[in-house]
Tab-separated table of C-alpha atoms in Angstrom:
chain	number	residue	atom	x	y	z
C	1	MET	CA	3.983	-4.169	49.961
C	2	ASN	CA	1.717	-1.795	48.098
C	3	VAL	CA	2.867	-0.803	44.647
C	4	ARG	CA	1.431	2.176	42.857
C	5	VAL	CA	1.068	1.568	39.115
C	6	ARG	CA	0.752	4.358	36.599
C	7	LEU	CA	-1.502	3.615	33.632
C	8	PHE	CA	-1.591	5.130	30.168
C	9	ALA	CA	-3.838	5.326	27.116
C	10	ARG	CA	-6.551	2.677	26.907
C	11	ALA	CA	-5.359	1.053	30.145
C	12	ARG	CA	-6.057	4.287	31.997
C	13	ASP	CA	-9.441	4.642	30.305
C	14	LEU	CA	-10.461	1.058	31.134
C	15	ALA	CA	-9.357	1.309	34.761
C	16	GLY	CA	-10.876	4.756	35.064
C	17	ALA	CA	-7.788	6.030	36.879
C	18	GLU	CA	-4.258	7.193	36.133
C	19	PHE	CA	-2.887	5.418	39.209
C	20	VAL	CA	-3.967	2.125	40.782
C	21	GLU	CA	-2.530	0.220	43.734
C	22	VAL	CA	-1.775	-3.481	43.967
C	23	SER	CA	-0.668	-5.477	47.005
C	24	LEU	CA	2.180	-7.896	46.480
C	25	SER	CA	4.051	-10.133	48.883
C	26	GLU	CA	7.803	-9.730	48.658
C	27	PRO	CA	9.781	-10.782	46.768
C	28	ALA	CA	7.592	-10.083	43.765
C	29	LEU	CA	8.182	-10.398	40.061
C	30	VAL	CA	6.621	-8.512	37.177
C	31	SER	CA	4.532	-11.623	36.460
C	32	ASP	CA	3.069	-11.378	39.996
C	33	LEU	CA	2.305	-7.710	39.498
C	34	ARG	CA	0.636	-8.440	36.193
C	35	ARG	CA	-1.587	-11.159	37.771
C	36	GLU	CA	-2.565	-9.004	40.732
C	37	LEU	CA	-3.266	-5.998	38.560
C	38	LEU	CA	-5.737	-7.941	36.392
C	39	ALA	CA	-7.323	-9.578	39.451
C	40	ARG	CA	-7.909	-6.223	41.163
C	41	HIS	CA	-8.835	-4.381	37.945
C	42	PRO	CA	-10.693	-6.849	35.712
C	43	ALA	CA	-11.596	-3.961	33.401
C	44	LEU	CA	-8.038	-4.291	32.085
C	45	THR	CA	-8.658	-7.878	30.942
C	46	PRO	CA	-9.078	-7.023	27.220
C	47	LEU	CA	-5.510	-5.719	27.272
C	48	GLY	CA	-4.193	-8.485	29.544
C	49	PRO	CA	-1.636	-10.340	27.442
C	50	THR	CA	-0.496	-7.251	25.557
C	51	LEU	CA	0.108	-5.004	28.578
C	52	LEU	CA	3.680	-3.778	28.863
C	53	VAL	CA	5.326	-3.113	32.205
C	54	ALA	CA	8.031	-0.543	32.849
C	55	ILE	CA	10.085	-0.202	36.008
C	56	ASP	CA	12.070	2.967	36.553
C	57	ASN	CA	11.476	4.074	32.938
C	58	GLN	CA	12.725	0.814	31.420
C	59	TYR	CA	10.750	-2.023	29.918
C	60	ALA	CA	10.677	-4.919	32.416
C	61	ARG	CA	10.333	-8.582	31.545
C	62	ASP	CA	8.076	-10.933	33.513
C	63	ASP	CA	11.020	-12.259	35.528
C	64	ALA	CA	12.203	-8.812	36.636
C	65	VAL	CA	11.880	-7.965	40.344
C	66	VAL	CA	9.378	-5.419	41.639
C	67	GLY	CA	10.500	-3.725	44.848
C	68	PRO	CA	8.819	-1.293	47.218
C	69	ALA	CA	10.768	1.613	45.668
C	70	SER	CA	10.046	0.615	42.055
C	71	ASP	CA	8.499	3.242	39.853
C	72	VAL	CA	5.981	1.080	37.987
C	73	ALA	CA	4.002	1.858	34.860
C	74	CYS	CA	1.728	-0.337	32.783
C	75	PHE	CA	0.441	0.376	29.290
C	76	PRO	CA	-0.754	-1.176	26.030
C	77	PRO	CA	1.387	-1.401	22.866
C	78	VAL	CA	2.736	1.961	21.774
C	79	SER	CA	1.644	3.882	18.685
C	80	GLY	CA	3.650	7.102	18.592
C	81	GLY	CA	5.393	8.587	15.621
T	1	MET	CA	24.230	18.460	18.424
T	2	ARG	CA	21.682	16.097	19.923
T	3	SER	CA	18.169	17.201	20.772
T	4	ILE	CA	15.095	15.295	21.951
T	5	VAL	CA	11.929	17.217	22.742
T	6	LEU	CA	8.281	16.516	23.543
T	7	THR	CA	6.008	19.473	22.911
T	8	ASN	CA	2.380	20.519	22.907
T	9	GLU	CA	3.057	23.233	20.341
T	10	PRO	CA	3.063	22.927	16.545
T	11	ILE	CA	6.430	21.660	15.308
T	12	ASP	CA	8.811	24.043	13.547
T	13	TYR	CA	10.623	21.553	11.306
T	14	THR	CA	12.686	24.279	9.665
T	15	ALA	CA	14.250	25.209	12.988
T	16	LEU	CA	14.842	21.496	13.620
T	17	THR	CA	16.533	21.034	10.247
T	18	GLU	CA	18.719	24.095	10.727
T	19	GLN	CA	19.885	22.588	14.037
T	20	VAL	CA	21.423	19.592	12.270
T	21	ARG	CA	22.988	21.340	9.260
T	22	SER	CA	26.771	21.402	9.435
T	23	HIS	CA	29.859	21.904	7.278
T	24	GLU	CA	30.786	18.348	8.256
T	25	ALA	CA	27.603	16.959	6.697
T	26	GLY	CA	26.919	16.343	3.035
T	27	ALA	CA	23.453	14.922	3.672
T	28	VAL	CA	20.441	15.803	5.795
T	29	VAL	CA	17.367	13.608	6.052
T	30	LEU	CA	14.209	15.012	7.608
T	31	PHE	CA	11.245	12.781	8.349
T	32	LEU	CA	7.803	14.190	9.132
T	33	GLY	CA	4.884	12.131	10.374
T	34	THR	CA	1.634	13.900	9.503
T	35	VAL	CA	-2.003	13.208	10.384
T	36	ARG	CA	-3.449	11.252	7.463
T	37	GLU	CA	-7.161	11.440	6.718
T	38	MET	CA	-7.910	7.840	5.661
T	39	THR	CA	-6.813	4.731	7.578
T	40	SER	CA	-8.051	1.333	6.360
T	41	GLY	CA	-11.013	3.008	4.681
T	42	ARG	CA	-12.036	5.056	7.745
T	43	ARG	CA	-11.940	8.828	7.942
T	44	THR	CA	-10.006	10.504	10.764
T	45	LEU	CA	-10.879	13.996	11.954
T	46	ALA	CA	-8.049	14.383	14.434
T	47	LEU	CA	-5.576	12.497	16.619
T	48	ASP	CA	-4.773	12.836	20.305
T	49	TYR	CA	-1.276	11.868	21.401
T	50	ASP	CA	-0.485	10.872	24.979
T	51	ALA	CA	2.962	10.035	26.360
T	52	PHE	CA	4.822	8.752	29.392
T	53	PRO	CA	7.195	11.702	29.154
T	54	ALA	CA	10.165	10.640	31.284
T	55	MET	CA	10.361	7.182	29.739
T	56	ALA	CA	9.616	8.487	26.239
T	57	GLU	CA	12.581	10.830	26.473
T	58	SER	CA	14.945	8.250	27.943
T	59	THR	CA	13.915	5.681	25.329
T	60	MET	CA	14.495	8.179	22.523
T	61	ARG	CA	17.950	8.922	23.967
T	62	GLU	CA	18.658	5.186	24.008
T	63	ILE	CA	17.577	4.769	20.377
T	64	LEU	CA	19.651	7.755	19.323
T	65	ALA	CA	22.702	6.292	21.081
T	66	GLU	CA	22.151	3.014	19.226
T	67	ALA	CA	21.976	4.864	15.914
T	68	GLU	CA	25.178	6.739	16.752
T	69	SER	CA	26.969	3.461	17.358
T	70	ARG	CA	25.983	2.294	13.880
T	71	TRP	CA	26.290	5.396	11.703
T	72	PRO	CA	28.596	8.424	11.842
T	73	ILE	CA	25.904	10.923	12.785
T	74	VAL	CA	26.997	14.557	12.713
T	75	ALA	CA	23.831	15.861	14.379
T	76	ALA	CA	20.322	14.656	15.168
T	77	ALA	CA	17.168	16.243	16.487
T	78	ILE	CA	13.805	14.678	17.279
T	79	VAL	CA	10.630	16.411	18.382
T	80	HIS	CA	7.332	14.637	19.072
T	81	ARG	CA	4.098	16.546	19.370
T	82	LEU	CA	1.570	15.643	22.091
T	83	GLY	CA	-2.081	16.591	22.593
T	84	HIS	CA	-4.717	17.271	19.954
T	85	LEU	CA	-3.638	17.310	16.283
T	86	ASP	CA	-5.789	18.232	13.331
T	87	LEU	CA	-5.625	16.636	9.913
T	88	GLY	CA	-2.317	17.290	8.158
T	89	GLU	CA	-0.507	18.472	11.277
T	90	ILE	CA	2.950	17.151	12.092
T	91	SER	CA	3.118	14.589	14.910
T	92	ILE	CA	6.834	13.919	14.678
T	93	ALA	CA	9.816	15.540	13.033
T	94	LEU	CA	13.187	13.862	12.987
T	95	ALA	CA	16.278	15.346	11.362
T	96	VAL	CA	19.662	13.690	11.019
T	97	SER	CA	22.828	14.789	9.245
T	98	CYS	CA	25.760	12.631	8.144
T	99	GLY	CA	28.743	12.857	5.849
T	100	HIS	CA	27.015	10.815	3.145
T	101	ARG	CA	23.457	10.138	2.088
T	102	ALA	CA	23.281	6.384	2.655
T	103	GLN	CA	24.156	6.924	6.310
T	104	ALA	CA	21.598	9.700	6.746
T	105	PHE	CA	18.795	7.665	5.140
T	106	GLU	CA	19.617	4.541	7.122
T	107	ALA	CA	19.987	6.370	10.434
T	108	GLY	CA	16.738	8.292	9.876
T	109	ARG	CA	14.878	5.121	9.033
T	110	TYR	CA	16.291	3.351	12.086
T	111	LEU	CA	15.314	6.201	14.389
T	112	ILE	CA	11.694	6.381	13.259
T	113	ASP	CA	11.254	2.590	13.069
T	114	GLU	CA	12.596	2.032	16.573
T	115	LEU	CA	10.749	5.026	17.960
T	116	LYS	CA	7.465	3.637	16.691
T	117	GLN	CA	8.221	0.237	18.216
T	118	ARG	CA	9.481	1.291	21.610
T	119	VAL	CA	8.773	4.852	22.715
T	120	PRO	CA	5.800	5.044	25.119
T	121	ILE	CA	3.573	7.393	23.166
T	122	TRP	CA	0.040	6.534	22.076
T	123	LYS	CA	-2.382	7.968	19.613
T	124	LYS	CA	-6.146	8.018	19.770
T	125	GLU	CA	-8.137	8.222	16.562
T	126	ASN	CA	-11.070	10.633	16.414
T	127	TRP	CA	-13.164	9.014	13.683
T	128	ASP	CA	-15.650	10.992	11.647
T	129	ASP	CA	-18.546	8.964	13.123
T	130	GLY	CA	-17.871	10.582	16.497
T	131	THR	CA	-16.164	7.579	18.088
T	132	THR	CA	-12.627	7.562	19.434
T	133	GLU	CA	-10.197	4.667	19.538
T	134	TRP	CA	-6.776	4.179	21.054
T	135	VAL	CA	-4.350	2.641	18.610
T	136	HIS	CA	-2.626	-0.306	20.290
T	137	PRO	CA	-1.054	-2.554	17.655
T	138	GLY	CA	-1.592	-6.209	18.523
T	139	ALA	CA	-4.155	-5.548	21.272
T	140	GLU	CA	-7.638	-6.895	20.648
T	141	GLY	CA	-10.703	-5.075	19.384
T	142	PRO	CA	-11.878	-1.497	19.362
T	143	SER	CA	-12.000	0.605	22.477
T	144	ALA	CA	-14.506	3.226	23.620
A	1	MET	CA	1.784	17.664	-7.167
A	2	ARG	CA	4.986	17.118	-9.125
A	3	SER	CA	7.678	19.739	-9.387
A	4	ILE	CA	11.169	19.704	-10.875
A	5	VAL	CA	13.228	22.875	-10.842
A	6	LEU	CA	16.781	23.991	-11.594
A	7	THR	CA	17.694	27.276	-9.960
A	8	ASN	CA	20.576	29.648	-9.419
A	9	GLU	CA	19.031	30.951	-6.212
A	10	PRO	CA	19.396	29.557	-2.681
A	11	ILE	CA	16.924	26.730	-2.090
A	12	ASP	CA	13.907	27.297	0.157
A	13	TYR	CA	13.404	23.749	1.424
A	14	THR	CA	10.528	24.767	3.674
A	15	ALA	CA	8.506	25.918	0.683
A	16	LEU	CA	9.428	22.663	-1.066
A	17	THR	CA	8.296	20.576	1.897
A	18	GLU	CA	5.030	22.482	2.209
A	19	GLN	CA	4.364	21.687	-1.462
A	20	VAL	CA	4.296	17.938	-0.762
A	21	ARG	CA	2.356	17.930	2.515
A	22	SER	CA	-1.131	16.505	2.107
A	23	HIS	CA	-4.003	15.041	4.107
A	24	GLU	CA	-3.463	11.886	2.058
A	25	ALA	CA	0.083	11.497	3.333
A	26	GLY	CA	1.213	10.149	6.673
A	27	ALA	CA	4.892	10.533	5.874
A	28	VAL	CA	7.143	13.139	4.323
A	29	VAL	CA	10.834	12.573	3.624
A	30	LEU	CA	13.033	15.525	2.771
A	31	PHE	CA	16.599	15.027	1.586
A	32	LEU	CA	19.111	17.876	1.479
A	33	GLY	CA	22.524	17.644	-0.125
A	34	THR	CA	24.831	20.240	1.421
A	35	VAL	CA	28.353	21.380	0.610
A	36	ARG	CA	30.665	19.405	2.913
A	37	GLU	CA	34.019	20.858	3.917
A	38	MET	CA	36.214	17.737	3.881
A	39	THR	CA	36.365	15.177	1.057
A	40	SER	CA	38.953	12.385	1.260
A	41	GLY	CA	41.087	14.528	3.537
A	42	ARG	CA	40.999	17.627	1.299
A	43	ARG	CA	39.346	20.902	2.248
A	44	THR	CA	36.724	22.415	-0.058
A	45	LEU	CA	36.038	26.137	-0.099
A	46	ALA	CA	33.120	26.075	-2.520
A	47	LEU	CA	31.507	24.095	-5.322
A	48	ASP	CA	30.370	25.145	-8.779
A	49	TYR	CA	27.501	23.233	-10.346
A	50	ASP	CA	26.953	23.101	-14.084
A	51	ALA	CA	24.066	21.394	-15.889
A	52	PHE	CA	22.701	20.432	-19.263
A	53	PRO	CA	19.349	21.957	-18.321
A	54	ALA	CA	16.920	20.453	-20.843
A	55	MET	CA	18.255	16.928	-20.422
A	56	ALA	CA	18.630	17.317	-16.660
A	57	GLU	CA	14.959	18.200	-16.357
A	58	SER	CA	13.754	15.460	-18.673
A	59	THR	CA	15.921	12.876	-16.897
A	60	MET	CA	14.555	13.970	-13.517
A	61	ARG	CA	11.008	13.629	-14.871
A	62	GLU	CA	11.877	10.132	-16.080
A	63	ILE	CA	13.275	9.128	-12.693
A	64	LEU	CA	10.243	10.553	-10.908
A	65	ALA	CA	7.930	8.577	-13.216
A	66	GLU	CA	9.888	5.407	-12.400
A	67	ALA	CA	9.514	6.097	-8.679
A	68	GLU	CA	5.781	6.664	-9.121
A	69	SER	CA	5.439	3.296	-10.815
A	70	ARG	CA	7.049	1.640	-7.786
A	71	TRP	CA	5.652	3.541	-4.805
A	72	PRO	CA	2.315	5.275	-4.194
A	73	ILE	CA	3.685	8.797	-4.164
A	74	VAL	CA	1.224	11.475	-3.079
A	75	ALA	CA	3.474	14.378	-4.076
A	76	ALA	CA	7.116	14.991	-4.946
A	77	ALA	CA	9.255	18.047	-5.525
A	78	ILE	CA	12.901	18.291	-6.524
A	79	VAL	CA	15.019	21.399	-6.837
A	80	HIS	CA	18.704	21.420	-7.833
A	81	ARG	CA	20.853	24.464	-7.338
A	82	LEU	CA	23.341	25.533	-10.037
A	83	GLY	CA	26.237	27.977	-10.003
A	84	HIS	CA	28.543	28.843	-7.120
A	85	LEU	CA	27.796	27.355	-3.675
A	86	ASP	CA	29.587	28.132	-0.462
A	87	LEU	CA	30.321	25.667	2.314
A	88	GLY	CA	27.155	24.376	3.972
A	89	GLU	CA	24.815	25.589	1.243
A	90	ILE	CA	22.135	23.284	-0.146
A	91	SER	CA	22.834	21.849	-3.599
A	92	ILE	CA	19.732	19.690	-3.817
A	93	ALA	CA	16.462	19.382	-1.957
A	94	LEU	CA	14.073	16.565	-2.648
A	95	ALA	CA	10.758	16.088	-0.841
A	96	VAL	CA	8.375	13.190	-1.232
A	97	SER	CA	5.154	12.329	0.579
A	98	CYS	CA	3.431	8.951	0.786
A	99	GLY	CA	0.776	7.245	2.855
A	100	HIS	CA	3.330	5.384	4.918
A	101	ARG	CA	6.923	5.926	5.961
A	102	ALA	CA	8.578	2.920	4.300
A	103	GLN	CA	7.321	4.127	0.918
A	104	ALA	CA	8.505	7.682	1.513
A	105	PHE	CA	11.984	6.587	2.605
A	106	GLU	CA	12.383	4.138	-0.263
A	107	ALA	CA	11.083	6.561	-2.893
A	108	GLY	CA	13.290	9.377	-1.567
A	109	ARG	CA	16.329	7.137	-1.594
A	110	TYR	CA	15.567	5.955	-5.126
A	111	LEU	CA	15.150	9.499	-6.411
A	112	ILE	CA	18.457	10.775	-5.047
A	113	ASP	CA	20.395	7.624	-5.968
A	114	GLU	CA	19.185	7.652	-9.565
A	115	LEU	CA	19.556	11.405	-9.860
A	116	LYS	CA	23.206	11.153	-8.866
A	117	GLN	CA	23.781	8.368	-11.389
A	118	ARG	CA	21.981	9.780	-14.396
A	119	VAL	CA	21.114	13.482	-14.329
A	120	PRO	CA	23.593	15.564	-16.375
A	121	ILE	CA	24.800	17.915	-13.669
A	122	TRP	CA	28.444	18.254	-12.665
A	123	LYS	CA	30.231	19.764	-9.735
A	124	LYS	CA	33.630	21.374	-9.643
A	125	GLU	CA	35.573	21.414	-6.388
A	126	ASN	CA	37.275	24.642	-5.349
A	127	TRP	CA	40.022	23.280	-3.103
A	128	ASP	CA	41.639	25.398	-0.403
A	129	ASP	CA	45.017	25.265	-2.249
A	130	GLY	CA	43.483	27.383	-5.017
A	131	THR	CA	43.037	24.577	-7.544
A	132	THR	CA	39.748	23.522	-9.051
A	133	GLU	CA	38.704	20.062	-10.175
A	134	TRP	CA	35.671	18.703	-11.987
A	135	VAL	CA	34.247	15.661	-10.253
A	136	HIS	CA	33.753	12.920	-12.843
A	137	PRO	CA	33.416	9.542	-11.119
A	138	GLY	CA	35.327	6.871	-13.029
A	139	ALA	CA	37.204	9.316	-15.263
A	140	GLU	CA	40.948	9.402	-14.914
A	141	GLY	CA	43.129	11.856	-13.045
A	142	PRO	CA	42.748	15.420	-11.833
A	143	SER	CA	41.764	18.249	-14.131
A	144	ALA	CA	42.896	21.862	-14.249
N	1	MET	CA	27.258	15.720	-42.715
N	2	ASN	CA	28.501	18.133	-40.100
N	3	VAL	CA	27.282	17.504	-36.570
N	4	ARG	CA	27.524	20.125	-33.868
N	5	VAL	CA	28.355	18.622	-30.465
N	6	ARG	CA	27.673	20.417	-27.208
N	7	LEU	CA	30.237	19.806	-24.479
N	8	PHE	CA	29.941	20.122	-20.725
N	9	ALA	CA	32.109	20.310	-17.610
N	10	ARG	CA	35.678	19.039	-18.030
N	11	ALA	CA	35.033	18.120	-21.684
N	12	ARG	CA	34.237	21.762	-22.435
N	13	ASP	CA	37.296	22.925	-20.494
N	14	LEU	CA	39.614	20.483	-22.298
N	15	ALA	CA	38.261	21.337	-25.753
N	16	GLY	CA	38.220	25.023	-24.926
N	17	ALA	CA	34.769	25.421	-26.463
N	18	GLU	CA	31.143	24.778	-25.616
N	19	PHE	CA	30.382	23.584	-29.162
N	20	VAL	CA	32.590	21.646	-31.580
N	21	GLU	CA	31.856	20.301	-35.064
N	22	VAL	CA	32.649	16.884	-36.459
N	23	SER	CA	32.235	15.596	-40.010
N	24	LEU	CA	30.653	12.185	-40.392
N	25	SER	CA	29.680	10.217	-43.464
N	26	GLU	CA	26.109	8.974	-43.369
N	27	PRO	CA	24.861	6.720	-42.026
N	28	ALA	CA	26.764	7.310	-38.799
N	29	LEU	CA	26.610	5.697	-35.384
N	30	VAL	CA	27.491	7.094	-31.989
N	31	SER	CA	30.688	5.024	-32.139
N	32	ASP	CA	31.694	6.900	-35.329
N	33	LEU	CA	30.939	10.223	-33.702
N	34	ARG	CA	32.999	9.288	-30.678
N	35	ARG	CA	36.021	8.298	-32.839
N	36	GLU	CA	35.833	11.447	-34.976
N	37	LEU	CA	35.406	13.684	-31.949
N	38	LEU	CA	38.585	12.359	-30.339
N	39	ALA	CA	40.485	12.507	-33.659
N	40	ARG	CA	39.540	16.135	-34.210
N	41	HIS	CA	39.866	17.139	-30.541
N	42	PRO	CA	42.707	15.104	-29.034
N	43	ALA	CA	42.527	17.273	-25.916
N	44	LEU	CA	39.500	15.151	-24.976
N	45	THR	CA	41.590	11.972	-24.907
N	46	PRO	CA	41.900	11.788	-21.093
N	47	LEU	CA	38.102	11.488	-20.946
N	48	GLY	CA	37.849	9.236	-24.015
N	49	PRO	CA	36.422	5.965	-22.751
N	50	THR	CA	34.265	7.615	-20.097
N	51	LEU	CA	32.603	10.205	-22.330
N	52	LEU	CA	28.819	9.906	-22.460
N	53	VAL	CA	26.821	10.806	-25.545
N	54	ALA	CA	23.275	12.129	-25.551
N	55	ILE	CA	21.039	12.524	-28.596
N	56	ASP	CA	17.915	14.637	-28.283
N	57	ASN	CA	18.266	14.766	-24.470
N	58	GLN	CA	18.547	10.977	-24.079
N	59	TYR	CA	21.605	8.864	-23.388
N	60	ALA	CA	22.646	7.140	-26.613
N	61	ARG	CA	24.496	3.845	-26.899
N	62	ASP	CA	27.372	3.294	-29.316
N	63	ASP	CA	25.071	1.579	-31.840
N	64	ALA	CA	22.529	4.416	-31.939
N	65	VAL	CA	22.230	6.385	-35.175
N	66	VAL	CA	23.401	9.990	-35.480
N	67	GLY	CA	21.480	11.949	-38.105
N	68	PRO	CA	21.876	15.454	-39.524
N	69	ALA	CA	19.016	16.704	-37.310
N	70	SER	CA	20.327	15.046	-34.126
N	71	ASP	CA	20.827	17.290	-31.123
N	72	VAL	CA	24.122	15.875	-29.839
N	73	ALA	CA	25.829	16.420	-26.491
N	74	CYS	CA	28.919	14.834	-25.038
N	75	PHE	CA	30.057	14.936	-21.430
N	76	PRO	CA	31.997	13.112	-18.710
N	77	PRO	CA	30.361	11.101	-15.888
N	78	VAL	CA	27.846	13.145	-13.924
N	79	SER	CA	28.282	14.320	-10.320
N	80	GLY	CA	25.158	16.254	-9.380
N	81	GLY	CA	23.131	15.953	-6.205
């Protein structure tokens, strides 16, 4: 499946795009998504271990499942307030 | 009264505070985050705030629900500014009212602490040397 | 900026907050004490505040100096209302700004906690049964 | 010496006056003032042990000295804020 990933802040700047696509074989976990994302977009490497993943507007752990209908976002540590 | 807002306009913290005042409340705590000039010895000219709006709002609702389960909150209102902010401008205003002051202080502190940890909003420093830098606590090195 | 005021007029907390905003500060905490309707199951119609003005002001200055020795306060302003206050009105407003939020919350909490313990100001409840009662924590029994 | 004592809140209401006078023999301590005040103004008895004494705008302990020039105030526990 192809999963569209929305990027924010420095992740978006490094990738040079607000949305990127990654191909995953089902079933896929967040850890798979994370690996594929960095493989396809090595510009994100400086953020690698700190990148946070959200599925359907909720933080997702590495063992959470990514499905074809998942709304996926990926971003560095937050700094609002 | 519960209110959570993201806005590109300057924040009217008086309107926010009036929203939470109540005859049931003996205490109101308002917190303002403002754009500070010096950070670790460097001079900031401005900040840019970016957000993941849908998740930012749902996460703020979650945090507010947590606070309500811990303290008897009469009313609470949070507004976060997005976009370009000059020195001294207000990036966040958070008002909470409770029967008693300890509750209002503790709930206000919880809300801002959790918000800063969890809500997907990011700021970018505009340093006075012309460079910009996303602030990503724990991530390595400077950016562009 | 340091300001300590006793007043018989309604409190303008927006003006107070503007007084403490600064490019040096990343955080502002405003505390409002407001006249609550219910206290221990009894209904209040209004409060009357009385003060020993000279000592109240000097004690507030003392407390503010203590807070400044503990936290890096950029600016602080306190105003206490005296006289007759209706339900919901503001009896005290206290604004403090600091570089960072933990300092502003802790300093604000210290100021109001100490003020309530030490500053010679007293409130008299006007209960809805027509009686009045000075509030003197630790003193015995009801008054007139 | 005669010392004028300013009263506040319920103390003023109970005594029925904003100022009362007490006679003390010098040297006098706050504890002497306190005893004389209650002897001369028994209406203050309900507040007796909780009454606070201030000299020259500062809280004064029972062993502090009261002089002829002291600016003395006496009041019940505070409840501002």
